[in-house]
mmCIF file of C-alpha atoms in Angstrom:
data_model
loop_
_atom_site.group_PDB
_atom_site.id
_atom_site.type_symbol
_atom_site.label_atom_id
_atom_site.label_comp_id
_atom_site.label_asym_id
_atom_site.label_seq_id
_atom_site.Cartn_x
_atom_site.Cartn_y
_atom_site.Cartn_z
ATOM 1 C CA MET A 28 -0.832 -1.904 66.014
ATOM 2 C CA LYS A 29 -3.029 -4.715 67.424
ATOM 3 C CA ASP A 30 -2.314 -6.747 64.191
ATOM 4 C CA ILE A 31 1.150 -7.489 65.354
ATOM 5 C CA TYR A 32 0.247 -8.785 68.692
ATOM 6 C CA ASP A 33 -1.756 -11.377 66.881
ATOM 7 C CA LYS A 34 0.883 -12.625 64.583
ATOM 8 C CA TRP A 35 1.882 -16.240 65.059
ATOM 9 C CA TRP A 36 5.718 -15.159 65.539
ATOM 10 C CA TYR A 37 5.223 -12.254 67.834
ATOM 11 C CA ARG A 38 5.527 -13.599 71.270
ATOM 12 C CA ALA A 39 8.146 -16.160 70.436
ATOM 13 C CA PHE A 40 10.106 -13.379 68.837
ATOM 14 C CA TYR A 41 9.701 -11.138 71.750
ATOM 15 C CA VAL A 42 11.019 -13.828 74.137
ATOM 16 C CA PHE A 43 13.864 -14.672 71.884
ATOM 17 C CA GLN A 44 14.987 -11.070 71.293
ATOM 18 C CA SER A 45 14.818 -10.641 75.131
ATOM 19 C CA VAL A 46 17.093 -13.601 75.738
ATOM 20 C CA ILE A 47 19.554 -12.579 72.912
ATOM 21 C CA LEU A 48 19.737 -9.010 74.374
ATOM 22 C CA LEU A 49 20.840 -10.625 77.786
ATOM 23 C CA PHE A 50 24.055 -11.877 76.339
ATOM 24 C CA PRO A 51 25.796 -8.573 76.171
ATOM 25 C CA MET A 52 24.700 -7.880 79.882
ATOM 26 C CA VAL A 53 25.941 -11.187 81.111
ATOM 27 C CA PHE A 54 29.348 -10.615 79.283
ATOM 28 C CA PHE A 55 29.616 -7.138 80.803
ATOM 29 C CA TYR A 56 28.563 -8.409 84.089
ATOM 30 C CA PHE A 57 31.556 -10.814 84.260
ATOM 31 C CA LYS A 58 33.912 -8.020 83.441
ATOM 32 C CA LEU A 59 32.954 -6.071 86.321
ATOM 33 C CA PRO A 60 34.918 -6.266 89.871
ATOM 34 C CA ASP A 61 33.716 -8.831 92.448
ATOM 35 C CA THR A 62 33.795 -6.105 95.317
ATOM 36 C CA PRO A 63 31.210 -6.737 97.905
ATOM 37 C CA LEU A 64 28.975 -3.783 98.271
ATOM 38 C CA PHE A 65 26.201 -4.871 100.712
ATOM 39 C CA THR A 66 26.831 -8.157 102.806
ATOM 40 C CA PRO A 67 24.146 -8.112 105.585
ATOM 41 C CA ALA A 68 24.792 -9.427 109.097
ATOM 42 C CA SER A 69 22.051 -11.208 110.994
ATOM 43 C CA PRO A 70 19.083 -10.568 111.387
ATOM 44 C CA VAL A 71 18.947 -8.765 108.089
ATOM 45 C CA LYS A 72 20.369 -11.592 106.252
ATOM 46 C CA GLU A 73 17.790 -13.952 107.451
ATOM 47 C CA ILE A 74 15.009 -11.452 106.660
ATOM 48 C CA LEU A 75 16.400 -10.964 103.064
ATOM 49 C CA LEU A 76 16.332 -14.749 102.679
ATOM 50 C CA VAL A 77 12.641 -14.979 103.725
ATOM 51 C CA VAL A 78 11.936 -12.311 101.268
ATOM 52 C CA PHE A 79 13.761 -13.996 98.429
ATOM 53 C CA ILE A 80 12.094 -17.379 99.313
ATOM 54 C CA SER A 81 8.756 -15.538 99.413
ATOM 55 C CA ALA A 82 9.325 -14.087 95.985
ATOM 56 C CA LEU A 83 10.385 -17.249 94.577
ATOM 57 C CA LEU A 84 7.230 -18.950 95.953
ATOM 58 C CA PHE A 85 5.092 -15.972 94.558
ATOM 59 C CA GLY A 86 6.715 -16.428 91.155
ATOM 60 C CA LEU A 87 5.786 -20.089 91.138
ATOM 61 C CA TYR A 88 2.346 -19.228 92.259
ATOM 62 C CA SER A 89 2.256 -16.671 89.463
ATOM 63 C CA ALA A 90 2.964 -19.427 86.896
ATOM 64 C CA LYS A 91 -0.404 -20.954 87.640
ATOM 65 C CA SER A 92 -2.161 -17.608 86.490
ATOM 66 C CA TYR A 93 -0.695 -17.829 82.803
ATOM 67 C CA ASP A 94 -0.934 -20.080 79.902
ATOM 68 C CA ASN A 95 2.916 -20.404 79.838
ATOM 69 C CA MET A 96 2.891 -22.252 76.324
ATOM 70 C CA SER A 97 1.379 -18.959 75.007
ATOM 71 C CA PHE A 98 3.518 -16.755 77.130
ATOM 72 C CA PHE A 99 6.634 -18.223 75.614
ATOM 73 C CA GLY A 100 4.939 -18.414 71.959
ATOM 74 C CA ILE A 101 5.086 -22.040 71.676
ATOM 75 C CA LYS A 102 1.315 -22.519 71.394
ATOM 76 C CA GLN A 103 1.117 -19.732 68.640
ATOM 77 C CA ILE A 104 4.031 -21.584 66.792
ATOM 78 C CA LYS A 105 2.602 -24.979 66.959
ATOM 79 C CA LYS A 106 -0.805 -23.638 65.804
ATOM 80 C CA HIS A 107 0.836 -21.863 62.871
ATOM 81 C CA LEU A 108 2.832 -24.910 61.901
ATOM 82 C CA GLY A 109 -0.205 -27.290 62.126
ATOM 83 C CA SER A 110 -2.688 -25.061 60.168
ATOM 84 C CA GLY A 111 -0.762 -22.085 58.447
ATOM 85 C CA VAL A 112 -2.839 -19.633 60.358
ATOM 86 C CA GLU A 113 -1.045 -16.124 60.351
ATOM 87 C CA HIS A 114 -3.259 -14.410 62.989
ATOM 88 C CA ILE A 115 -3.604 -16.171 66.321
ATOM 89 C CA GLU A 116 -5.946 -14.671 68.973
ATOM 90 C CA VAL A 117 -4.532 -16.110 72.274
ATOM 91 C CA HIS A 118 -5.997 -13.418 74.301
ATOM 92 C CA ARG A 119 -9.649 -14.437 74.423
ATOM 93 C CA LYS A 120 -10.530 -12.956 77.751
ATOM 94 C CA LEU A 121 -8.865 -11.097 80.461
ATOM 95 C CA THR A 122 -7.388 -13.125 83.279
ATOM 96 C CA SER A 123 -7.515 -11.836 86.729
ATOM 97 C CA HIS A 124 -7.231 -14.777 88.973
ATOM 98 C CA GLY A 125 -4.487 -16.124 90.994
ATOM 99 C CA ALA A 126 -1.499 -13.803 91.355
ATOM 100 C CA LEU A 127 -3.232 -11.417 88.804
ATOM 101 C CA ARG A 128 -5.705 -10.391 91.338
ATOM 102 C CA TYR A 129 -2.905 -8.819 93.324
ATOM 103 C CA VAL A 130 -0.591 -7.496 90.901
ATOM 104 C CA ARG A 131 -1.029 -6.874 87.007
ATOM 105 C CA HIS A 132 2.731 -7.988 86.351
ATOM 106 C CA PRO A 133 3.593 -10.752 88.843
ATOM 107 C CA TYR A 134 6.549 -12.002 87.020
ATOM 108 C CA TYR A 135 8.129 -8.649 86.657
ATOM 109 C CA PHE A 136 7.436 -8.017 90.554
ATOM 110 C CA THR A 137 9.111 -11.475 91.412
ATOM 111 C CA GLY A 138 12.042 -10.538 89.254
ATOM 112 C CA ILE A 139 12.747 -7.306 90.795
ATOM 113 C CA VAL A 140 12.380 -8.604 94.383
ATOM 114 C CA LEU A 141 14.679 -11.614 93.481
ATOM 115 C CA LEU A 142 17.253 -9.217 92.222
ATOM 116 C CA TRP A 143 17.379 -6.893 95.234
ATOM 117 C CA SER A 144 16.785 -9.304 98.071
ATOM 118 C CA ARG A 145 20.244 -10.889 98.039
ATOM 119 C CA PRO A 146 23.802 -9.758 99.158
ATOM 120 C CA LEU A 147 25.146 -7.368 96.486
ATOM 121 C CA PHE A 148 28.543 -7.020 94.878
ATOM 122 C CA VAL A 149 29.350 -3.853 92.789
ATOM 123 C CA LYS A 150 28.726 -5.910 89.486
ATOM 124 C CA ASP A 151 25.271 -6.886 90.959
ATOM 125 C CA LEU A 152 24.219 -3.294 91.551
ATOM 126 C CA VAL A 153 24.673 -2.625 87.747
ATOM 127 C CA LEU A 154 22.931 -5.785 86.565
ATOM 128 C CA ASN A 155 20.047 -5.118 89.216
ATOM 129 C CA VAL A 156 19.633 -1.463 87.854
ATOM 130 C CA VAL A 157 19.569 -2.652 84.271
ATOM 131 C CA PHE A 158 17.154 -5.743 84.868
ATOM 132 C CA SER A 159 14.872 -3.473 86.920
ATOM 133 C CA LEU A 160 14.735 -0.918 84.262
ATOM 134 C CA TYR A 161 13.972 -3.755 81.854
ATOM 135 C CA PHE A 162 11.143 -5.026 84.006
ATOM 136 C CA ILE A 163 9.731 -1.620 84.550
ATOM 137 C CA LEU A 164 9.923 -0.888 80.773
ATOM 138 C CA GLY A 165 8.381 -4.274 79.998
ATOM 139 C CA SER A 166 5.600 -3.690 82.218
ATOM 140 C CA ILE A 167 4.923 -0.289 80.484
ATOM 141 C CA ASN A 168 5.014 -2.214 76.928
ATOM 142 C CA GLU A 169 2.567 -4.880 78.336
ATOM 143 C CA GLU A 170 0.395 -2.235 79.561
ATOM 144 C CA ARG A 171 0.145 -0.644 76.310
ATOM 145 C CA LYS A 172 -0.420 -3.970 74.593
ATOM 146 C CA LEU A 173 -3.202 -4.997 77.099
ATOM 147 C CA LYS A 174 -5.153 -1.735 76.727
ATOM 148 C CA ILE A 175 -5.076 -2.158 73.004
ATOM 149 C CA ILE A 176 -6.246 -5.896 73.170
ATOM 150 C CA PHE A 177 -8.859 -5.458 76.132
ATOM 151 C CA GLY A 178 -9.629 -1.688 76.000
ATOM 152 C CA GLU A 179 -12.119 -0.559 78.635
ATOM 153 C CA GLN A 180 -12.033 -3.980 80.502
ATOM 154 C CA TYR A 181 -8.340 -3.706 81.180
ATOM 155 C CA LYS A 182 -8.555 0.012 82.281
ATOM 156 C CA LYS A 183 -11.085 -1.031 84.864
ATOM 157 C CA TYR A 184 -8.980 -4.004 85.943
ATOM 158 C CA ALA A 185 -5.990 -1.534 86.145
ATOM 159 C CA GLU A 186 -8.015 0.701 88.466
ATOM 160 C CA ASN A 187 -8.347 -2.148 91.062
ATOM 161 C CA VAL A 188 -4.975 -4.031 90.768
ATOM 162 C CA PRO A 189 -1.676 -2.392 91.071
ATOM 163 C CA MET A 190 0.981 -2.605 88.298
ATOM 164 C CA LEU A 191 4.171 -3.763 89.954
ATOM 165 C CA LEU A 192 3.636 -3.720 93.736
ATOM 166 C CA PRO A 193 1.136 -6.306 94.731
ATOM 167 C CA LYS A 194 -1.923 -5.178 96.966
ATOM 168 C CA PHE A 195 -0.601 -7.036 100.018
ATOM 169 C CA VAL A 196 2.475 -4.925 100.287
ATOM 170 C CA ASN A 197 1.218 -1.766 98.489
ATOM 171 C CA PRO A 198 0.828 1.250 100.866
ATOM 172 C CA LEU A 199 -1.017 3.190 97.967
ATOM 173 C CA TYR A 200 -3.556 0.372 97.681
ATOM 174 C CA TRP A 201 -4.265 0.372 101.438
ATOM 175 C CA LEU A 202 -4.711 4.146 101.529
ATOM 176 C CA LYS A 203 -7.030 3.615 98.545
ATOM 177 C CA ILE A 204 -9.213 1.261 100.625
ATOM 178 C CA LYS A 205 -9.019 3.399 103.865
ATOM 179 C CA ASN A 206 -10.487 6.362 101.764
ATOM 180 C CA GLY A 207 -13.173 4.178 100.358
ATOM 181 C CA LYS A 208 -12.184 4.144 96.739
ATOM 182 C CA ASN A 209 -11.834 0.347 96.260
#
């Protein structure tokens, strides 16, 4: 299974198919009614705005933790086109700096918070549930891949860094520290 993750086309294909699969959802989204479901009043509205902006800033901070050219598959395509290499090892070492020291999947966390920290219409509820499932299933798929690539090193990292809910807002992490397990 590891071989497929090293193919020059894998990451770009993964990103491309993810974007293509969004089109039916977007089409379906615009067919749903625009009925308000949750329109918060002050101060909840302002609190949600702070949460939304904080998540957006965390997402931008998270971008610094990744080689985004590899993340989107561009580096692999360039390397293949330049040298004809079929297998490209882009994961030389496990990265655990920046946002990755707080949460293993910061982009997915950011996406979920951005979805749920805004006023909702009925159609947003459907979209939010579908995208939240996508982010959760995507993180599970990424976990499987990273365990294959990094083995025991990733398992140790996973013991200390939560998957989707960052340390600074994760009650399970704080309970773990309180009980001396971290």
